[in-house]
Amino acid sequence: MKKYLYALLCLFLPAVSAIATEHTAPAEVMGAVTVDTATAKRLYDQGNIFIDVRNLEYFNYEHIQGAKHLDVNSELFTDGDLNILAEKGQGVVFYCNGIHCLGSSKASKKAAEWGWRKIYYYREGFPKWKEAGYPIGSFEYPQSVAH
């Protein structure tokens, strides 16, 4: 039985690896500066605007403290909606769920096309931020009032 499981593992592991590589975020995005976690923290401390481009459920569960939310896969991800969160002259840091999430690269590319010039592509994203112990926020439901 162990031999069969080992044989199956040997057959499927390369396929799983190929699929994972296929969905790895690009190292760079034209028009954006790729930043690591330490640089993202410096940008955070300098007051740059962090935009979480994951879906609302992820954002509500936990996010970089003070980050704005704009789901890159929604119809709200437009030049106008981005402009509500940040002016074109401000530094904007896009992040999502790490190197296997394509959202922050997609958002960075769109922002560059729309004319933003201070775009930071935080490829490592929320998992590395959290791992580093940096400030995390989450949605807080209003406390109910007992009658």
mmCIF file of C-alpha atoms in Angstrom, residues 19-136:
data_model
loop_
_atom_site.group_PDB
_atom_site.id
_atom_site.type_symbol
_atom_site.label_atom_id
_atom_site.label_comp_id
_atom_site.label_asym_id
_atom_site.label_seq_id
_atom_site.Cartn_x
_atom_site.Cartn_y
_atom_site.Cartn_z
ATOM 1 C CA ILE A 19 -0.118 24.522 -11.202
ATOM 2 C CA ALA A 20 1.326 26.468 -8.244
ATOM 3 C CA THR A 21 3.956 28.064 -10.492
ATOM 4 C CA GLU A 22 1.273 29.015 -12.997
ATOM 5 C CA HIS A 23 -0.524 31.034 -10.315
ATOM 6 C CA THR A 24 2.479 32.807 -8.863
ATOM 7 C CA ALA A 25 2.293 36.578 -8.953
ATOM 8 C CA PRO A 26 4.852 38.261 -11.199
ATOM 9 C CA ALA A 27 8.006 39.550 -9.525
ATOM 10 C CA GLU A 28 7.549 42.964 -11.145
ATOM 11 C CA VAL A 29 4.786 45.095 -12.624
ATOM 12 C CA MET A 30 5.594 47.801 -15.154
ATOM 13 C CA GLY A 31 4.915 51.202 -13.631
ATOM 14 C CA ALA A 32 5.142 49.969 -10.025
ATOM 15 C CA VAL A 33 7.935 49.406 -7.533
ATOM 16 C CA THR A 34 7.934 45.917 -6.026
ATOM 17 C CA VAL A 35 8.495 46.108 -2.266
ATOM 18 C CA ASP A 36 9.258 43.514 0.373
ATOM 19 C CA THR A 37 7.744 43.416 3.855
ATOM 20 C CA ALA A 38 10.372 45.627 5.522
ATOM 21 C CA THR A 39 9.966 48.278 2.824
ATOM 22 C CA ALA A 40 6.166 48.016 3.040
ATOM 23 C CA LYS A 41 6.416 48.727 6.773
ATOM 24 C CA ARG A 42 8.548 51.816 6.101
ATOM 25 C CA LEU A 43 5.969 53.002 3.556
ATOM 26 C CA TYR A 44 3.244 52.345 6.121
ATOM 27 C CA ASP A 45 5.087 54.367 8.759
ATOM 28 C CA GLN A 46 5.496 57.214 6.241
ATOM 29 C CA GLY A 47 1.721 57.389 5.783
ATOM 30 C CA ASN A 48 1.351 55.906 2.303
ATOM 31 C CA ILE A 49 -2.096 54.552 1.508
ATOM 32 C CA PHE A 50 -2.466 50.782 1.713
ATOM 33 C CA ILE A 51 -5.191 49.264 -0.421
ATOM 34 C CA ASP A 52 -6.351 45.719 0.216
ATOM 35 C CA VAL A 53 -7.588 44.346 -3.097
ATOM 36 C CA ARG A 54 -8.890 41.031 -1.736
ATOM 37 C CA ASN A 55 -12.592 40.296 -1.483
ATOM 38 C CA LEU A 56 -14.598 41.864 1.323
ATOM 39 C CA GLU A 57 -14.762 38.670 3.403
ATOM 40 C CA TYR A 58 -10.963 38.490 3.629
ATOM 41 C CA PHE A 59 -10.754 42.197 4.387
ATOM 42 C CA ASN A 60 -13.401 42.052 7.108
ATOM 43 C CA TYR A 61 -11.719 39.077 8.754
ATOM 44 C CA GLU A 62 -8.344 40.818 9.004
ATOM 45 C CA HIS A 63 -6.246 43.298 7.081
ATOM 46 C CA ILE A 64 -3.341 45.681 7.481
ATOM 47 C CA GLN A 65 -4.463 48.190 10.080
ATOM 48 C CA GLY A 66 -5.710 51.382 8.443
ATOM 49 C CA ALA A 67 -5.843 49.858 4.950
ATOM 50 C CA LYS A 68 -8.602 50.855 2.550
ATOM 51 C CA HIS A 69 -10.581 48.199 0.708
ATOM 52 C CA LEU A 70 -11.146 48.021 -3.031
ATOM 53 C CA ASP A 71 -11.775 44.549 -4.469
ATOM 54 C CA VAL A 72 -9.786 44.300 -7.691
ATOM 55 C CA ASN A 73 -12.260 41.737 -9.030
ATOM 56 C CA SER A 74 -15.359 43.882 -8.563
ATOM 57 C CA GLU A 75 -17.003 46.408 -10.849
ATOM 58 C CA LEU A 76 -15.996 49.051 -8.286
ATOM 59 C CA PHE A 77 -12.328 48.750 -9.203
ATOM 60 C CA THR A 78 -12.251 51.758 -11.483
ATOM 61 C CA ASP A 79 -10.127 54.854 -11.887
ATOM 62 C CA GLY A 80 -12.833 56.910 -10.193
ATOM 63 C CA ASP A 81 -13.206 54.608 -7.204
ATOM 64 C CA LEU A 82 -9.453 54.412 -6.727
ATOM 65 C CA ASN A 83 -9.348 58.212 -6.865
ATOM 66 C CA ILE A 84 -11.810 58.333 -3.950
ATOM 67 C CA LEU A 85 -9.260 56.473 -1.815
ATOM 68 C CA ALA A 86 -6.095 58.178 -3.041
ATOM 69 C CA GLU A 87 -5.055 61.107 -5.165
ATOM 70 C CA LYS A 88 -2.763 60.381 -8.080
ATOM 71 C CA GLY A 89 0.162 62.134 -6.383
ATOM 72 C CA GLN A 90 -0.033 59.997 -3.249
ATOM 73 C CA GLY A 91 1.894 56.797 -2.660
ATOM 74 C CA VAL A 92 -0.357 53.758 -2.967
ATOM 75 C CA VAL A 93 0.587 50.271 -1.762
ATOM 76 C CA PHE A 94 -1.476 47.419 -3.219
ATOM 77 C CA TYR A 95 -1.544 44.068 -1.461
ATOM 78 C CA CYS A 96 -3.465 40.815 -1.391
ATOM 79 C CA ASN A 97 -2.829 37.270 -0.099
ATOM 80 C CA GLY A 98 0.833 36.884 -1.020
ATOM 81 C CA ILE A 99 2.785 35.530 -3.950
ATOM 82 C CA HIS A 100 0.052 33.137 -5.064
ATOM 83 C CA CYS A 101 -2.504 35.943 -5.291
ATOM 84 C CA LEU A 102 -2.594 37.890 -8.537
ATOM 85 C CA GLY A 103 -4.799 40.723 -7.264
ATOM 86 C CA SER A 104 -2.106 43.180 -6.208
ATOM 87 C CA SER A 105 -0.227 42.816 -9.491
ATOM 88 C CA LYS A 106 -3.469 43.347 -11.430
ATOM 89 C CA ALA A 107 -4.327 46.430 -9.325
ATOM 90 C CA SER A 108 -0.815 47.870 -9.708
ATOM 91 C CA LYS A 109 -0.952 47.431 -13.472
ATOM 92 C CA LYS A 110 -4.366 49.111 -13.732
ATOM 93 C CA ALA A 111 -3.301 52.025 -11.515
ATOM 94 C CA ALA A 112 -0.256 52.591 -13.736
ATOM 95 C CA GLU A 113 -2.502 52.578 -16.816
ATOM 96 C CA TRP A 114 -4.752 55.158 -15.113
ATOM 97 C CA GLY A 115 -1.859 57.508 -14.410
ATOM 98 C CA TRP A 116 -0.805 56.846 -10.841
ATOM 99 C CA ARG A 117 2.953 57.293 -10.496
ATOM 100 C CA LYS A 118 3.754 56.325 -6.884
ATOM 101 C CA ILE A 119 2.628 52.720 -7.016
ATOM 102 C CA TYR A 120 4.083 50.131 -4.677
ATOM 103 C CA TYR A 121 3.382 46.494 -5.413
ATOM 104 C CA TYR A 122 3.561 44.582 -2.141
ATOM 105 C CA ARG A 123 3.881 41.118 -3.651
ATOM 106 C CA GLU A 124 4.473 39.273 -0.355
ATOM 107 C CA GLY A 125 1.184 40.694 0.909
ATOM 108 C CA PHE A 126 -0.857 40.167 4.014
ATOM 109 C CA PRO A 127 0.556 36.772 5.093
ATOM 110 C CA LYS A 128 4.109 38.149 5.427
ATOM 111 C CA TRP A 129 2.855 41.349 7.091
ATOM 112 C CA LYS A 130 1.027 39.290 9.702
ATOM 113 C CA GLU A 131 3.983 36.931 10.114
ATOM 114 C CA ALA A 132 6.206 39.943 10.860
ATOM 115 C CA GLY A 133 3.864 40.977 13.670
ATOM 116 C CA TYR A 134 2.932 44.320 12.116
ATOM 117 C CA PRO A 135 -0.393 46.074 12.924
ATOM 118 C CA ILE A 136 -3.524 44.144 11.950
#
